Amino acid sequence: MIVSWITLKTTAMRWEAELMQQVLASHDIPARVISLGVGSYMGVGGPAKLQVPSEHLWTALLLLSPVDEEPEEAQ
């Protein structure tokens, strides 16, 4: 079976992509991090992209999306 990987997010720092990969792994969603260039000198890594299989795209997007907060009531 051929798996089609979709880029979910591109980050400036590799650690961001790795953190999102860990969140997805905790929900049993496979993900991979692809480096996009030479790492920086400070040890934080260079740009990277996070990919998920196409069948997990929408679930991954929901898990990594910002939480919508309810507007506070005026008092």
Backbone as a chain_set.jsonl record, in Angstrom:
{"seq": "MIVSWITLKTTAMRWEAELMQQVLASHDIPARVISLGVGSYMGVGGPAKLQVPSEHLWTALLLLSPVDEEPEEAQ", "coords": {"N": [[0.839, -1.183, 0.0], [0.585, 2.173, -0.87], [1.548, 5.072, 0.783], [0.398, 8.316, 1.03], [1.909, 11.249, 1.84], [1.184, 14.304, 3.421], [2.038, 17.704, 3.705], [1.685, 19.285, 6.677], [2.46, 21.45, 8.23], [4.898, 24.036, 8.102], [7.818, 24.979, 9.71], [9.976, 27.427, 11.272], [11.839, 26.576, 13.058], [13.207, 23.475, 13.904], [12.587, 22.153, 16.31], [9.979, 22.918, 16.895], [8.432, 21.538, 15.013], [9.063, 18.941, 15.818], [7.911, 18.886, 18.369], [5.179, 19.131, 17.729], [4.957, 16.731, 16.364], [5.24, 14.921, 18.474], [2.891, 15.462, 19.906], [0.973, 14.563, 18.081], [1.739, 11.857, 17.941], [1.016, 11.009, 20.482], [-1.644, 10.669, 20.142], [-1.799, 8.547, 18.512], [-1.282, 9.112, 15.799], [0.505, 8.86, 12.927], [3.469, 10.621, 12.025], [5.956, 12.612, 10.366], [9.091, 14.362, 10.39], [10.693, 16.588, 8.294], [13.757, 17.902, 7.416], [14.586, 21.138, 6.161], [16.844, 22.446, 5.401], [20.148, 23.668, 6.195], [21.159, 23.304, 9.56], [21.028, 25.691, 12.275], [23.557, 27.618, 14.071], [23.136, 27.741, 16.801], [22.064, 25.468, 17.898], [19.335, 25.024, 17.774], [18.284, 24.1, 15.495], [17.297, 24.065, 12.027], [14.925, 25.209, 9.523], [11.955, 23.209, 9.131], [9.587, 20.711, 8.035], [6.41, 19.353, 8.871], [4.871, 16.324, 8.314], [1.977, 14.332, 7.611], [0.182, 11.238, 7.069], [-2.214, 11.203, 4.409], [-4.778, 10.274, 5.15], [-5.007, 10.978, 7.801], [-5.087, 13.691, 7.931], [-7.175, 15.677, 8.566], [-7.832, 15.121, 11.24], [-5.354, 15.574, 12.451], [-5.026, 18.309, 11.87], [-7.111, 19.389, 13.426], [-6.263, 18.665, 16.024], [-3.921, 20.177, 16.286], [-4.712, 22.765, 15.989], [-5.379, 26.159, 17.127], [-7.03, 26.781, 20.254], [-10.34, 27.81, 20.366], [-11.474, 30.421, 22.21], [-14.126, 31.251, 24.404], [-15.835, 34.34, 24.235], [-15.453, 36.721, 26.838], [-17.963, 37.6, 29.178], [-19.41, 40.814, 29.435], [-19.284, 42.771, 32.339]], "CA": [[0.0, 0.0, 0.0], [1.344, 3.417, -0.972], [1.076, 6.111, 1.702], [0.581, 9.676, 0.525], [2.195, 12.158, 2.948], [0.768, 15.685, 3.194], [2.691, 18.661, 4.601], [0.712, 19.906, 7.569], [2.984, 22.707, 8.763], [6.314, 24.34, 7.912], [8.257, 25.791, 10.844], [11.312, 28.014, 11.172], [12.705, 25.837, 13.975], [12.902, 22.042, 13.881], [12.005, 21.699, 17.572], [8.527, 23.121, 16.833], [7.881, 20.405, 14.263], [9.212, 17.748, 16.65], [6.912, 18.972, 19.431], [3.891, 18.786, 17.123], [5.021, 15.302, 16.065], [4.986, 14.223, 19.732], [1.458, 15.611, 20.206], [0.256, 13.647, 17.19], [2.069, 10.487, 18.343], [0.241, 10.683, 21.686], [-2.985, 10.322, 19.667], [-1.583, 7.456, 17.549], [-1.266, 9.611, 14.428], [1.883, 8.858, 12.438], [3.947, 11.89, 11.471], [7.397, 12.661, 10.15], [9.678, 15.696, 10.302], [11.657, 16.672, 7.199], [14.592, 19.112, 7.487], [14.538, 21.915, 4.926], [18.084, 23.177, 5.152], [21.248, 23.521, 7.141], [20.829, 23.73, 10.911], [21.678, 26.921, 12.732], [24.708, 27.433, 14.957], [22.761, 27.792, 18.212], [21.554, 24.187, 18.353], [17.873, 24.93, 17.725], [17.912, 23.497, 14.226], [16.841, 24.935, 10.952], [13.524, 25.037, 9.15], [11.511, 21.825, 8.934], [8.156, 20.571, 7.783], [5.747, 18.231, 9.513], [3.985, 15.649, 7.375], [1.129, 13.249, 8.096], [-0.495, 10.538, 5.978], [-3.406, 11.947, 3.988], [-5.993, 9.85, 5.859], [-5.007, 11.574, 9.141], [-4.92, 15.141, 7.784], [-8.155, 16.51, 9.275], [-7.679, 14.9, 12.68], [-4.129, 16.271, 12.855], [-5.299, 19.75, 11.846], [-7.927, 19.725, 14.6], [-5.45, 18.537, 17.239], [-2.877, 21.202, 16.348], [-5.272, 24.106, 15.793], [-5.542, 26.913, 18.372], [-8.308, 26.621, 20.937], [-11.208, 28.988, 20.307], [-11.95, 30.769, 23.545], [-15.407, 31.947, 24.469], [-15.669, 35.742, 24.656], [-15.86, 36.975, 28.221], [-19.17, 38.419, 29.3], [-19.204, 42.144, 30.021], [-19.926, 42.866, 33.66]], "C": [[0.888, 1.253, 0.0], [0.714, 4.457, -0.049], [1.397, 7.469, 1.098], [0.738, 10.622, 1.721], [1.852, 13.584, 2.54], [1.509, 16.583, 4.186], [1.63, 19.418, 5.381], [1.164, 21.297, 7.994], [4.458, 22.826, 8.412], [6.72, 25.298, 9.023], [9.66, 26.334, 10.603], [12.316, 27.251, 12.028], [12.268, 24.377, 14.033], [12.211, 21.578, 15.167], [10.489, 21.89, 17.592], [7.853, 21.947, 16.125], [7.966, 19.12, 15.083], [8.203, 17.733, 17.794], [5.529, 18.601, 18.897], [3.835, 17.299, 16.778], [4.728, 14.481, 17.325], [3.516, 14.304, 20.131], [0.656, 14.63, 19.36], [0.51, 12.188, 17.573], [1.28, 10.071, 19.58], [-1.204, 10.328, 21.35], [-2.921, 9.246, 18.581], [-1.716, 7.891, 16.098], [0.189, 9.626, 13.963], [2.247, 10.202, 11.82], [5.445, 11.779, 11.255], [7.837, 14.106, 9.993], [10.76, 15.65, 9.231], [12.431, 17.985, 7.345], [14.606, 19.805, 6.132], [15.819, 22.678, 4.639], [19.113, 22.883, 6.214], [20.805, 24.039, 8.505], [21.576, 24.98, 11.316], [22.808, 26.595, 13.705], [24.322, 27.316, 16.43], [22.137, 26.492, 18.719], [20.048, 24.052, 18.322], [17.39, 24.331, 16.418], [17.424, 24.516, 13.232], [15.378, 24.71, 10.649], [13.202, 23.568, 8.879], [10.031, 21.827, 8.587], [7.654, 19.301, 8.443], [4.774, 17.63, 8.519], [3.209, 14.547, 8.077], [0.557, 12.511, 6.891], [-1.827, 11.224, 5.671], [-4.665, 11.542, 4.748], [-6.092, 10.428, 7.272], [-4.98, 13.104, 9.107], [-5.88, 15.933, 8.66], [-8.077, 16.335, 10.785], [-6.45, 15.638, 13.202], [-4.335, 17.778, 12.874], [-6.114, 20.181, 13.057], [-7.109, 19.671, 15.887], [-4.443, 19.67, 17.391], [-3.405, 22.617, 16.176], [-5.409, 24.824, 17.134], [-6.941, 26.704, 18.958], [-9.092, 27.918, 20.811], [-11.752, 29.246, 21.7], [-13.27, 31.5, 23.436], [-15.16, 33.394, 24.869], [-16.183, 35.93, 26.08], [-17.079, 37.883, 28.238], [-18.823, 39.75, 29.954], [-19.936, 42.215, 31.354], [-20.18, 44.291, 34.02]], "O": [[1.828, 1.358, 0.788], [-0.494, 4.693, -0.092], [2.533, 7.733, 0.705], [-0.186, 10.777, 2.52], [2.191, 14.02, 1.439], [1.599, 16.26, 5.37], [0.786, 20.104, 4.805], [0.351, 22.214, 8.106], [5.185, 21.833, 8.422], [6.055, 26.307, 9.254], [10.433, 25.771, 9.828], [13.515, 27.278, 11.751], [11.083, 24.086, 14.195], [11.343, 20.707, 15.12], [9.781, 21.114, 18.234], [6.833, 21.433, 16.583], [7.048, 18.3, 15.048], [7.693, 16.671, 18.151], [4.795, 17.847, 19.536], [2.778, 16.677, 16.889], [4.044, 13.461, 17.252], [2.954, 13.332, 20.636], [-0.234, 13.948, 19.866], [-0.41, 11.371, 17.533], [0.914, 8.903, 19.715], [-1.911, 9.753, 22.178], [-3.875, 9.059, 17.825], [-2.204, 7.133, 15.26], [1.016, 10.33, 14.542], [1.42, 10.839, 11.167], [6.118, 10.958, 11.88], [7.08, 14.961, 9.533], [11.635, 14.784, 9.255], [11.829, 19.057, 7.393], [14.636, 19.153, 5.089], [15.859, 23.484, 3.709], [18.963, 21.968, 7.023], [20.156, 25.081, 8.601], [22.633, 25.29, 10.766], [22.987, 25.445, 14.107], [25.121, 26.831, 17.231], [21.72, 26.431, 19.876], [19.52, 23.049, 18.804], [16.196, 24.08, 16.258], [17.173, 25.675, 13.562], [14.667, 24.085, 11.436], [14.06, 22.793, 8.457], [9.321, 22.806, 8.813], [8.373, 18.308, 8.557], [3.947, 18.339, 7.945], [3.704, 13.912, 9.008], [0.454, 13.085, 5.807], [-2.482, 11.758, 6.566], [-5.538, 12.38, 4.972], [-7.16, 10.372, 7.881], [-4.861, 13.74, 10.154], [-5.438, 16.787, 9.429], [-8.239, 17.302, 11.53], [-6.495, 16.253, 14.267], [-3.871, 18.456, 13.792], [-5.839, 21.224, 13.65], [-7.251, 20.54, 16.747], [-4.142, 20.081, 18.511], [-2.631, 23.573, 16.211], [-5.542, 24.173, 18.17], [-7.906, 26.479, 18.228], [-8.577, 28.995, 21.111], [-12.41, 28.39, 22.293], [-13.501, 32.266, 22.502], [-14.351, 33.651, 25.76], [-17.21, 35.372, 26.468], [-17.208, 38.804, 27.431], [-18.043, 39.805, 30.905], [-21.076, 41.766, 31.471], [-20.713, 44.571, 35.094]]}, "num_chains": 1, "name": "protein.A"}
